[in-house]
Every structure is written in C-alpha cells, then in structure tokens.
Coordinates of N, CA and C in Angstrom, one line a residue:
M1 N 0.9 -1.4 0.1 CA 0.3 -0.2 0.2 C 0.9 1.2 0.0
A2 N 0.5 2.1 -1.0 CA 1.4 3.5 -1.1 C 1.2 4.2 0.4
E3 N 2.3 5.0 0.5 CA 2.2 6.0 1.9 C 1.7 6.9 1.2
P4 N 0.6 7.6 2.4 CA -0.3 9.0 2.2 C 0.7 10.1 1.5
S5 N 1.9 10.3 2.3 CA 2.7 11.3 1.5 C 3.2 11.1 -0.2
D6 N 3.2 9.9 -0.4 CA 3.4 9.8 -1.9 C 2.3 10.4 -2.9
H7 N 1.2 10.7 -2.3 CA 0.2 11.3 -2.8 C 0.2 13.0 -2.8
T8 N 0.8 13.6 -1.8 CA 0.7 15.2 -1.5 C 2.1 15.5 -2.6
W9 N 1.7 16.8 -3.0 CA 2.9 17.3 -3.8 C 3.4 18.6 -3.2
T10 N 4.3 19.2 -3.0 CA 4.6 20.4 -2.9 C 4.4 21.7 -4.0
L11 N 4.2 22.6 -3.6 CA 4.2 23.7 -4.4 C 5.4 23.5 -5.8
K12 N 6.4 23.5 -5.1 CA 7.7 23.6 -5.9 C 7.5 22.2 -6.9
E13 N 6.7 21.3 -6.7 CA 6.9 19.9 -7.3 C 6.0 20.3 -8.4
I14 N 4.8 21.0 -8.1 CA 3.3 21.3 -8.8 C 4.3 22.2 -9.7
K15 N 5.3 23.1 -9.7 CA 5.5 24.2 -10.5 C 6.1 23.5 -11.9
V16 N 7.2 22.9 -11.1 CA 8.6 22.0 -12.1 C 7.4 20.6 -13.1
F17 N 6.5 20.6 -12.4 CA 5.6 19.0 -13.3 C 4.7 20.3 -14.3
E18 N 4.3 21.6 -14.1 CA 3.3 22.1 -14.9 C 4.2 22.8 -16.1
N19 N 5.6 23.0 -15.7 CA 6.5 23.9 -16.3 C 7.1 22.6 -17.5
A20 N 7.3 21.5 -17.1 CA 7.5 20.5 -18.1 C 6.4 20.6 -19.2
L21 N 5.3 20.1 -18.3 CA 4.0 19.9 -19.5 C 4.0 21.0 -20.7
G22 N 4.6 21.9 -20.0 CA 4.5 23.3 -21.1 C 5.8 23.3 -21.9
T23 N 6.4 22.7 -21.4 CA 8.4 22.8 -22.3 C 8.2 21.9 -23.5
Y24 N 7.4 20.6 -22.3 CA 7.2 19.2 -23.7 C 6.0 19.0 -24.2
S25 N 5.1 19.7 -24.4 CA 3.7 19.7 -24.6 C 3.3 18.8 -25.9
E26 N 4.4 18.5 -26.8 CA 4.3 17.9 -27.9 C 4.4 16.1 -27.6
Y27 N 4.6 15.8 -26.5 CA 4.7 14.4 -25.9 C 3.4 13.9 -25.3
L28 N 2.4 14.8 -25.2 CA 1.2 14.5 -24.7 C 0.6 14.1 -26.2
D29 N 0.8 14.0 -27.3 CA 0.3 13.4 -28.6 C -0.4 12.1 -28.1
T30 N 0.7 11.3 -27.8 CA 0.7 9.6 -28.2 C 0.7 9.2 -26.5
E31 N 0.3 8.0 -26.5 CA 0.5 7.5 -25.0 C 2.1 7.3 -25.0
Q32 N 2.9 6.3 -26.0 CA 4.3 6.2 -25.9 C 5.0 7.3 -25.6
L33 N 4.8 8.7 -26.4 CA 5.1 10.0 -25.8 C 5.2 10.5 -24.4
Q34 N 4.0 10.2 -24.3 CA 3.3 10.3 -22.5 C 4.7 9.8 -22.0
E35 N 4.8 8.3 -22.2 CA 5.7 7.6 -21.2 C 6.8 8.1 -21.0
E36 N 7.5 8.5 -22.3 CA 8.7 9.3 -22.1 C 8.5 10.3 -21.5
L37 N 7.7 11.1 -21.6 CA 7.5 12.6 -20.6 C 7.6 12.3 -18.9
W38 N 6.8 11.2 -18.6 CA 6.6 11.1 -17.6 C 7.9 10.7 -16.7
E39 N 8.9 10.1 -17.7 CA 10.3 9.5 -17.0 C 11.2 10.9 -17.1
K40 N 10.9 11.7 -18.2 CA 11.9 13.1 -18.1 C 11.1 13.7 -16.9
I41 N 10.0 13.9 -16.5 CA 9.7 14.7 -15.2 C 10.0 14.1 -14.1
A42 N 9.7 12.6 -14.2 CA 10.6 11.7 -13.0 C 11.9 12.5 -12.4
L43 N 12.6 12.9 -13.7 CA 14.2 13.0 -13.4 C 14.2 14.7 -13.1
L44 N 13.3 15.2 -13.0 CA 13.3 16.6 -12.5 C 12.7 16.7 -11.4
I45 N 11.7 15.7 -10.6 CA 11.2 15.3 -9.8 C 11.6 14.4 -8.9
P46 N 12.7 14.4 -8.4 CA 13.0 12.6 -7.9 C 12.3 11.9 -7.1
T47 N 11.3 13.2 -6.2 CA 10.7 12.5 -4.9 C 9.1 11.6 -5.9
K48 N 9.0 11.7 -7.0 CA 8.2 11.2 -7.6 C 8.4 9.9 -8.7
T49 N 7.4 9.2 -8.6 CA 7.2 7.9 -9.6 C 6.6 8.4 -10.9
T50 N 7.2 7.6 -11.9 CA 6.4 8.0 -12.9 C 5.1 7.2 -13.1
A51 N 4.7 6.4 -12.1 CA 3.1 6.4 -12.1 C 2.5 7.2 -11.3
Q52 N 3.3 8.0 -10.5 CA 2.6 9.1 -9.4 C 2.7 10.4 -10.3
I53 N 3.2 10.5 -11.2 CA 3.5 11.6 -12.3 C 1.9 11.5 -13.2
S54 N 2.2 10.5 -14.0 CA 0.9 10.0 -14.7 C -0.4 10.1 -13.8
L55 N -0.4 9.6 -12.9 CA -1.4 9.7 -11.9 C -2.3 11.2 -12.1
H56 N -1.3 12.4 -11.3 CA -1.0 13.6 -11.4 C -1.9 14.4 -12.6
Y57 N -1.4 13.7 -13.5 CA -1.5 14.3 -14.8 C -3.2 14.0 -15.5
R58 N -3.1 12.7 -15.1 CA -4.5 12.3 -15.4 C -5.6 12.7 -14.3
Q59 N -5.7 13.4 -12.8 CA -6.3 13.9 -12.3 C -6.4 15.5 -12.8
L60 N -5.5 16.3 -13.3 CA -5.1 17.4 -13.7 C -6.5 17.4 -15.0
V61 N -5.9 16.4 -15.8 CA -7.0 16.1 -17.0 C -8.6 16.4 -16.2
E62 N -8.9 15.3 -15.4 CA -10.1 15.3 -14.8 C -11.1 16.1 -14.6
D63 N -9.6 17.2 -13.5 CA -10.3 18.4 -13.3 C -10.6 19.3 -14.1
L64 N -10.0 19.5 -15.1 CA -10.0 20.6 -16.2 C -11.2 20.0 -17.0
E65 N -11.7 19.2 -17.3 CA -12.7 18.7 -17.7 C -14.1 18.9 -16.9
L66 N -14.0 18.6 -15.9 CA -15.3 19.1 -15.1 C -15.7 20.8 -15.1
I67 N -14.0 21.4 -14.7 CA -14.1 22.8 -14.5 C -15.1 23.1 -15.7
E68 N -14.4 22.4 -17.2 CA -15.3 23.1 -18.4 C -16.6 22.9 -18.4
S69 N -17.0 21.8 -18.2 CA -18.1 21.6 -18.1 C -19.4 22.3 -16.8
G70 N -18.7 22.9 -16.4 CA -19.4 23.9 -15.3 C -19.6 23.3 -14.1
R71 N -18.8 21.9 -14.0 CA -19.0 21.1 -12.3 C -17.6 21.1 -11.6
P72 N -17.3 21.8 -10.7 CA -16.2 22.2 -10.2 C -16.0 20.5 -9.5
P73 N -14.2 20.6 -9.4 CA -13.7 19.1 -9.0 C -14.2 19.0 -7.7
L74 N -14.1 17.9 -7.0 CA -14.7 18.0 -5.5 C -13.3 17.4 -4.9
R75 N -12.1 17.4 -5.2 CA -11.0 17.1 -4.5 C -10.4 18.3 -3.5
N76 N -10.1 17.6 -2.1 CA -9.7 18.5 -1.2 C -8.2 19.3 -1.4
Y77 N -7.8 19.8 -2.1 CA -6.7 20.3 -2.3 C -5.8 20.8 -1.3
S78 N -6.6 21.8 -0.1 CA -5.8 22.4 0.8 C -5.4 21.8 1.8
K79 N -6.3 20.6 2.1 CA -5.7 19.2 3.0 C -4.8 18.3 2.2
K80 N -4.9 18.4 0.7 CA -3.8 17.5 -0.1 C -2.5 18.2 0.0
Y81 N -2.0 19.6 -0.1 CA -0.9 20.2 0.1 C -0.8 20.9 1.0
A82 N -1.3 20.7 2.0 CA -1.3 21.4 3.5 C -0.1 20.4 4.2
E83 N -0.7 19.0 4.0 CA 0.5 18.2 4.5 C 1.9 18.6 4.1
K84 N 2.5 18.7 3.4 CA 3.7 18.7 2.7 C 4.0 19.9 2.3
K85 N 4.4 21.1 3.2 CA 4.4 22.8 3.0 C 6.0 22.9 2.5
E86 N 6.0 23.9 1.6 CA 7.5 24.2 1.5 C 8.0 25.1 2.5
P87 N 9.3 24.5 3.0 CA 10.1 25.3 3.9 C 10.0 26.8 3.8
N88 N 9.7 27.3 4.9 CA 9.7 28.9 4.7 C 8.9 29.8 3.9
E89 N 7.8 29.1 3.9 CA 6.6 29.8 2.4 C 5.6 30.8 3.4
D90 N 5.4 30.2 4.6 CA 4.6 31.5 5.5 C 5.6 32.2 5.8
D91 N 6.7 32.3 6.2 CA 7.9 33.5 6.3 C 7.9 34.1 5.2
Q92 N 8.0 33.8 3.9 CA 8.0 34.7 2.9 C 6.8 35.5 2.7
D93 N 5.5 35.1 3.3 CA 4.0 35.8 2.9 C 4.2 36.9 4.1
D94 N 4.9 36.8 5.5 CA 4.8 37.5 6.5 C 5.7 38.7 6.3
D95 N 6.8 38.2 5.5 CA 7.9 39.5 5.2 C 7.2 40.6 4.4
D96 N 6.2 40.1 3.5 CA 5.6 41.0 2.2 C 4.6 42.1 3.0
D97 N 4.0 41.5 4.1 CA 3.0 42.2 4.6 C 3.9 42.9 5.5
D98 N 4.9 42.7 6.3 CA 5.8 43.6 7.0 C 6.2 44.9 5.8
D99 N 6.4 44.4 5.4 CA 7.0 45.5 4.0 C 6.0 46.4 3.9
D100 N 4.7 46.1 4.0 CA 3.4 46.7 3.7 C 3.1 47.5 4.8
D101 N 3.2 47.4 6.0 CA 3.3 48.0 6.9 C 4.5 49.3 7.4
D102 N 5.5 48.7 7.0 CA 6.8 49.5 7.2 C 6.4 51.2 6.0
D103 N 5.9 50.5 5.1 CA 5.6 51.5 3.9 C 4.5 52.6 4.5
D104 N 3.6 51.7 4.9 CA 2.6 53.0 5.4 C 3.3 53.6 6.5
D105 N 3.9 53.1 7.6 CA 4.4 53.8 9.0 C 5.2 55.1 8.4
D106 N 6.1 54.9 6.8 CA 7.0 55.6 6.5 C 6.2 56.9 6.2
D107 N 4.9 56.6 5.5 CA 3.9 57.8 4.7 C 3.7 58.8 6.1
D108 N 3.1 57.6 7.1 CA 2.7 58.7 8.3 C 3.6 59.4 8.8
D109 N 5.1 58.9 8.9 CA 6.3 59.8 9.1 C 6.8 60.9 8.2
N110 N 6.3 61.0 6.9 CA 6.3 61.9 6.3 C 5.2 63.3 6.1
Q111 N 4.0 62.4 6.5 CA 3.1 63.4 6.5 C 3.6 63.9 7.7
D112 N 4.0 63.4 8.7 CA 4.4 64.5 10.4 C 5.1 65.3 9.4
D113 N 6.1 65.2 9.1 CA 7.2 66.1 8.7 C 6.5 66.9 7.7
D114 N 5.9 67.3 7.0 CA 4.6 67.7 6.3 C 4.1 68.6 6.9
D115 N 3.6 68.2 8.1 CA 2.9 69.1 9.0 C 3.7 70.1 9.8
D116 N 4.5 69.7 10.2 CA 5.8 70.8 10.9 C 6.1 71.5 9.8
N117 N 6.6 71.1 8.3 CA 6.8 72.2 7.5 C 5.7 73.3 7.4
H118 N 4.7 72.9 7.4 CA 3.6 73.9 7.4 C 3.0 74.6 8.4
N119 N 3.7 74.4 9.5 CA 3.3 75.1 10.8 C 4.2 76.1 11.3
G120 N 4.8 76.5 10.1 CA 6.2 77.5 10.4 C 7.3 77.0 10.5
G121 N 7.7 75.8 10.3 CA 9.0 75.3 10.1 C 10.1 75.9 11.2
G122 N 11.0 75.8 11.1 CA 12.2 76.0 11.8 C 12.0 75.1 13.7
G123 N 10.6 74.8 13.7 CA 10.4 74.3 15.0 C 10.8 72.5 15.0
Q124 N 11.4 72.1 16.2 CA 11.9 70.8 16.3 C 10.7 69.7 16.0
S125 N 10.8 68.6 15.2 CA 9.8 67.8 15.0 C 9.6 66.9 16.2
S126 N 8.5 67.2 16.6 CA 8.1 65.7 17.6 C 8.0 64.3 17.2
T127 N 8.2 64.2 15.8 CA 8.5 62.8 15.2 C 9.5 62.2 15.7
T128 N 9.2 60.7 16.3 CA 10.5 59.8 16.8 C 10.6 58.8 15.4
I129 N 11.6 58.3 15.5 CA 12.3 57.7 14.7 C 12.4 56.1 15.0
K130 N 11.6 55.6 14.1 CA 11.5 53.9 14.8 C 12.5 53.2 14.3

C-alpha cells in the first residue's frame, strides 16, 4: 500500500510538473510519448515515480474537464497540499506583509514632517524615529 505522503505534492513540485508539461507539450500526443514525458519529469522531480506523475496528470485532466463542463472538482486540495508545505513558505508571506506595514509607517512619518513644515517650520519635530 502506498504511503499517504506519496500523494502529496509540494508547490515546488507542482510548478516543475506544470513547466515540464508546457515545455514538452508535444509529448502529450500519444501514449508512448507520454511515457517518455513521465520519465523526463521523474528526473526533474526525483521524489515522484512515473506512475505518480501519470496519475497527477490524469487527475489534472479530469479536473479541467469538470471545470469546463461547469462542475467543479470535489478534491480537497488544501488538505492535500497542506501536509507537505514548502519550507519558509509562511515566512515569505509575512515578510511581504511587514514591508507593506513599514511603507505605511513611512508615509505617516512623512505626513508628520509635512505638517511641521506647514506650521511655520524651523521648530523641532516631535516625530520619533522608529
């Protein structure tokens, strides 16, 4: 029986898989070429077997067919991918949010400086540097 982790894909693995599909799309024309494609992708994603890659592709095609027919797929993707998260994935998102907050603070500081200049200037600013 396969381990549950065999069915999880990291975001990085998904991106490599999708890029390979785009790069080698001519391999999707026949079943024989598809087998060659799964082997190529397995070299790019050593944590996956050709069978896992083929299954992932079939599920992707099924999902696309359901979406195109107006019936969304019922797979629980959040659970499927949450088990095997990329390292520091959350840290990168937090950094982006912090940068936005810092920019807002800088704007407030600049506003205070502008107010000081409009109040006759020459006086010392009460703004503290953070």
